[in-house]
Coordinates of C-alpha atoms in Angstrom, one line a residue:
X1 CA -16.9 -8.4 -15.0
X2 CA -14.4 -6.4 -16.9
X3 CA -14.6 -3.8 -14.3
X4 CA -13.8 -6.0 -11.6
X5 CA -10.7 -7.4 -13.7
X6 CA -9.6 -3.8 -14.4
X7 CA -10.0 -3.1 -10.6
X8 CA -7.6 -6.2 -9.8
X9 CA -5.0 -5.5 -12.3
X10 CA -4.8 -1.4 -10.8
X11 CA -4.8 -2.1 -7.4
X12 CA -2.8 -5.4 -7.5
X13 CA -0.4 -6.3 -4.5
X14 CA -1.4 -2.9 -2.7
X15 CA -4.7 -3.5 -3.0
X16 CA -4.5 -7.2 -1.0
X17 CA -2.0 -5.6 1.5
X18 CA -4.5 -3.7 2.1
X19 CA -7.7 -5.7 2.3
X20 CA -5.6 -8.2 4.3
X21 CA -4.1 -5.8 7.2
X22 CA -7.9 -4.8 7.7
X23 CA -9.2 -7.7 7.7
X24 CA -7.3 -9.1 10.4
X25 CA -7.7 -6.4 12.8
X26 CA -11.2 -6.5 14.2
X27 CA -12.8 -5.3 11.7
X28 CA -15.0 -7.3 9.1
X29 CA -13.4 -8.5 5.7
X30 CA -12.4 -11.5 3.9
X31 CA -9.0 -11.1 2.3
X32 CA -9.1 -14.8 0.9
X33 CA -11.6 -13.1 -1.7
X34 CA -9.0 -10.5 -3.3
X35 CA -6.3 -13.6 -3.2
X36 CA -8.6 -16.0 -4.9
X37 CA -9.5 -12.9 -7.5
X38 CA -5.7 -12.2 -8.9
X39 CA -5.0 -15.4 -9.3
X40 CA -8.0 -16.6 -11.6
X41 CA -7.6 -14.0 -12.8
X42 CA -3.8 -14.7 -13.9
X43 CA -3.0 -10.8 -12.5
X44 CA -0.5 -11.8 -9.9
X45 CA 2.4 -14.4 -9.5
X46 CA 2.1 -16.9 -6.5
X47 CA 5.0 -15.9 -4.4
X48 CA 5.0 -12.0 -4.3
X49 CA 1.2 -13.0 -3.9
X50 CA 1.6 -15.1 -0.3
X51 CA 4.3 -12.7 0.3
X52 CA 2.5 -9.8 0.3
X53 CA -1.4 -11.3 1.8
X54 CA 0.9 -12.9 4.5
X55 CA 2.8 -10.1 6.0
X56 CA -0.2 -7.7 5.6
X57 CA -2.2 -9.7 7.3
X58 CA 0.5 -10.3 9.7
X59 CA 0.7 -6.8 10.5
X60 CA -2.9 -6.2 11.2
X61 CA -2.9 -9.2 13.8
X62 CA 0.3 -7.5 15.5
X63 CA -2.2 -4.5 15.6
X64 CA -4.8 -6.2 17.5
X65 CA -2.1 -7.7 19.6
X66 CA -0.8 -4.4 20.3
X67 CA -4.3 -3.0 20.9
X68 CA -4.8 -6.0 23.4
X69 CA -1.8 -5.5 25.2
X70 CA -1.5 -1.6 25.2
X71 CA -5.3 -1.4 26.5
X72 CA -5.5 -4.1 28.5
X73 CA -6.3 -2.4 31.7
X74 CA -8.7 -0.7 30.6
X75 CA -9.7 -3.5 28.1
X76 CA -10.0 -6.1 31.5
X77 CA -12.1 -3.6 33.5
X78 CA -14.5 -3.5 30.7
X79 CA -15.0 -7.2 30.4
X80 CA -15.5 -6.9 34.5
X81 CA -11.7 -8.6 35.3
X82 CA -10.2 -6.2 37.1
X83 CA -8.2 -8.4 39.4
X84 CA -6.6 -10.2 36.2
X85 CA -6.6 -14.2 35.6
X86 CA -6.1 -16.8 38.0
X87 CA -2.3 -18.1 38.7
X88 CA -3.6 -21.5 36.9
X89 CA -4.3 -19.4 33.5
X90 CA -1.8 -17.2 33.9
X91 CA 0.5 -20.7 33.9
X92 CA -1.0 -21.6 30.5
X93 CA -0.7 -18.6 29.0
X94 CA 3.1 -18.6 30.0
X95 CA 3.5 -22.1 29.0
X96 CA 1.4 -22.5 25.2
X97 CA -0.2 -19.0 24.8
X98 CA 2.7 -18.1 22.2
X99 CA 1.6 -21.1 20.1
X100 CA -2.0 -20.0 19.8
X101 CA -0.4 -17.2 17.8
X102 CA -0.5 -19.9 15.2
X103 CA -4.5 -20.0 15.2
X104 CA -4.6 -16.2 14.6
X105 CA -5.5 -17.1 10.7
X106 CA -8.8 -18.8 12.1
X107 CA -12.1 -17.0 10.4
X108 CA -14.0 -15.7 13.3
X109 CA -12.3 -16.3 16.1
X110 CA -8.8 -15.5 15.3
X111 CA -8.6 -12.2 15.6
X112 CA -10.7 -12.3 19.1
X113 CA -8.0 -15.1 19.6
X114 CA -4.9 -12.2 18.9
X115 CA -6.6 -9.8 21.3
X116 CA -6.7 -12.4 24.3
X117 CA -3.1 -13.0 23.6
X118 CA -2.4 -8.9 24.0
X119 CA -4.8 -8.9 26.7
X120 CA -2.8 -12.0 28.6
X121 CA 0.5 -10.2 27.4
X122 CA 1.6 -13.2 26.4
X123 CA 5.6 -13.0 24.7
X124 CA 6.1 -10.9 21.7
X125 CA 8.3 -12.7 19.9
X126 CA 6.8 -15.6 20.0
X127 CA 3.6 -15.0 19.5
X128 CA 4.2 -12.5 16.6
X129 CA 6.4 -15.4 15.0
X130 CA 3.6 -18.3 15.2
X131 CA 0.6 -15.8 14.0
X132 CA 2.8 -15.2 11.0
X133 CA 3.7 -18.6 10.2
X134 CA 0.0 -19.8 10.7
X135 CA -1.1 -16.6 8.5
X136 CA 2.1 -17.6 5.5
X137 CA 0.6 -21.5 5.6
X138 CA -3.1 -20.6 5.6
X139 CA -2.3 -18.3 2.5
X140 CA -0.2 -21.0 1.2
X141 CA -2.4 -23.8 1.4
X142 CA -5.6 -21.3 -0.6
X143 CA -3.0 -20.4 -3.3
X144 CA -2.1 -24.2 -3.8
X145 CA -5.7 -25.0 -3.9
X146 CA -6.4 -22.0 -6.0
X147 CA -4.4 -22.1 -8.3
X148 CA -4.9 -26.2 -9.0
X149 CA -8.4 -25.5 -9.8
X150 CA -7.7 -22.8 -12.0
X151 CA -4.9 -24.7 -14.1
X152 CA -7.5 -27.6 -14.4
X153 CA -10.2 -25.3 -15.6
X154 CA -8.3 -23.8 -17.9
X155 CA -6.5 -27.2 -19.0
X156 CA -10.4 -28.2 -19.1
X157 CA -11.2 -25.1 -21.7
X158 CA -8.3 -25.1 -23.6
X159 CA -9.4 -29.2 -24.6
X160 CA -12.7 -28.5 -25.5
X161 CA -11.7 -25.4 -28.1
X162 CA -9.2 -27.3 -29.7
X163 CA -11.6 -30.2 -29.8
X164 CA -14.3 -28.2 -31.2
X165 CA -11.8 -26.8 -33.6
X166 CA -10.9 -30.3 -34.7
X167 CA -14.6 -30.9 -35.4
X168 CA -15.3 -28.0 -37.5
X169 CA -12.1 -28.4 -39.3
X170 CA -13.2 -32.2 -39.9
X171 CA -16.4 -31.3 -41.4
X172 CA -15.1 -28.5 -43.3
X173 CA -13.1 -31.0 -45.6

């Protein structure tokens, strides 16, 4: 596992920009892994660590946003919806589609989510502002978590050698 330690250490904070633009465009990945890596693995601090997975994942959703939004014609009359969305979804979209911006972080569906929201050209402010705060909380809420179970592990560790070292220190007297 040295390797893959080595591997975290070189490619660091580029290396989850990275891994987290791509894999919130439509293509597969699972940034949460490199997150979860550098910080059991004590490589990275927290913040420049949320920072960084947050607004490269950010970006990649603004990507499929734009891809929605930018190819939508040609995007609608692929999916067979040529003559666009009713006047009653075209209301909800103008009314709450900016807030589903916040759902972009959702595995699965939340990049599909980001398209629709290109697609229904809903407000780019908005909608670019709520993906990124539901992207920043989402990475905040795994680092918290994270990072908890690593502090008890090692808490958990670091007990049991100095108990151990008590013992043989014990008996060697």
């Amino acid at each position: 596992m040295q390797w893959l330690e080595n591997g975290m250490r070189r490619w660091g904070l580029v290396g989850v920009f990275v891994v987290s633009f791509l894999s919130s465009t439509l293509l597969p990945g699972v940034s949460e892994v490199a997150v979860v890596g550098l910080v059991a693995a004590g490589v990275c601090r927290l913040w420049p660590l949320l920072i960084t997975a947050s607004v490269g994942n950010w970006l990649g959703s603004v990507v499929t946003y734009a891809a929605g939004w930018y190819g939508s014609d040609w995007l609608m009359s692929l999916l067979g919806m040529e003559g666009g969305v009713s006047s009653d979804v075209r209301q909800w979209v103008d009314d709450y589609g900016s807030l589903c911006g916040f759902l972009a972080w959702l595995p699965g569906v939340g990049d599909f989510l980001v398209l629709g929201l290109g697609l229904a050209k809903t407000p780019v402010v908005p909608t670019c502002l709520f993906m990124l705060i539901g992207k920043a909380v989402r990475y905040a809420v795994l680092l918290g978590l994270v990072k908890t179970v690593c502090d008890a592990v090692r808490n958990f560790i670091n007990k049991r050698k100095r108990h151990k070292k008590e013992i043989q220190e014990c008996t060697t007297t």
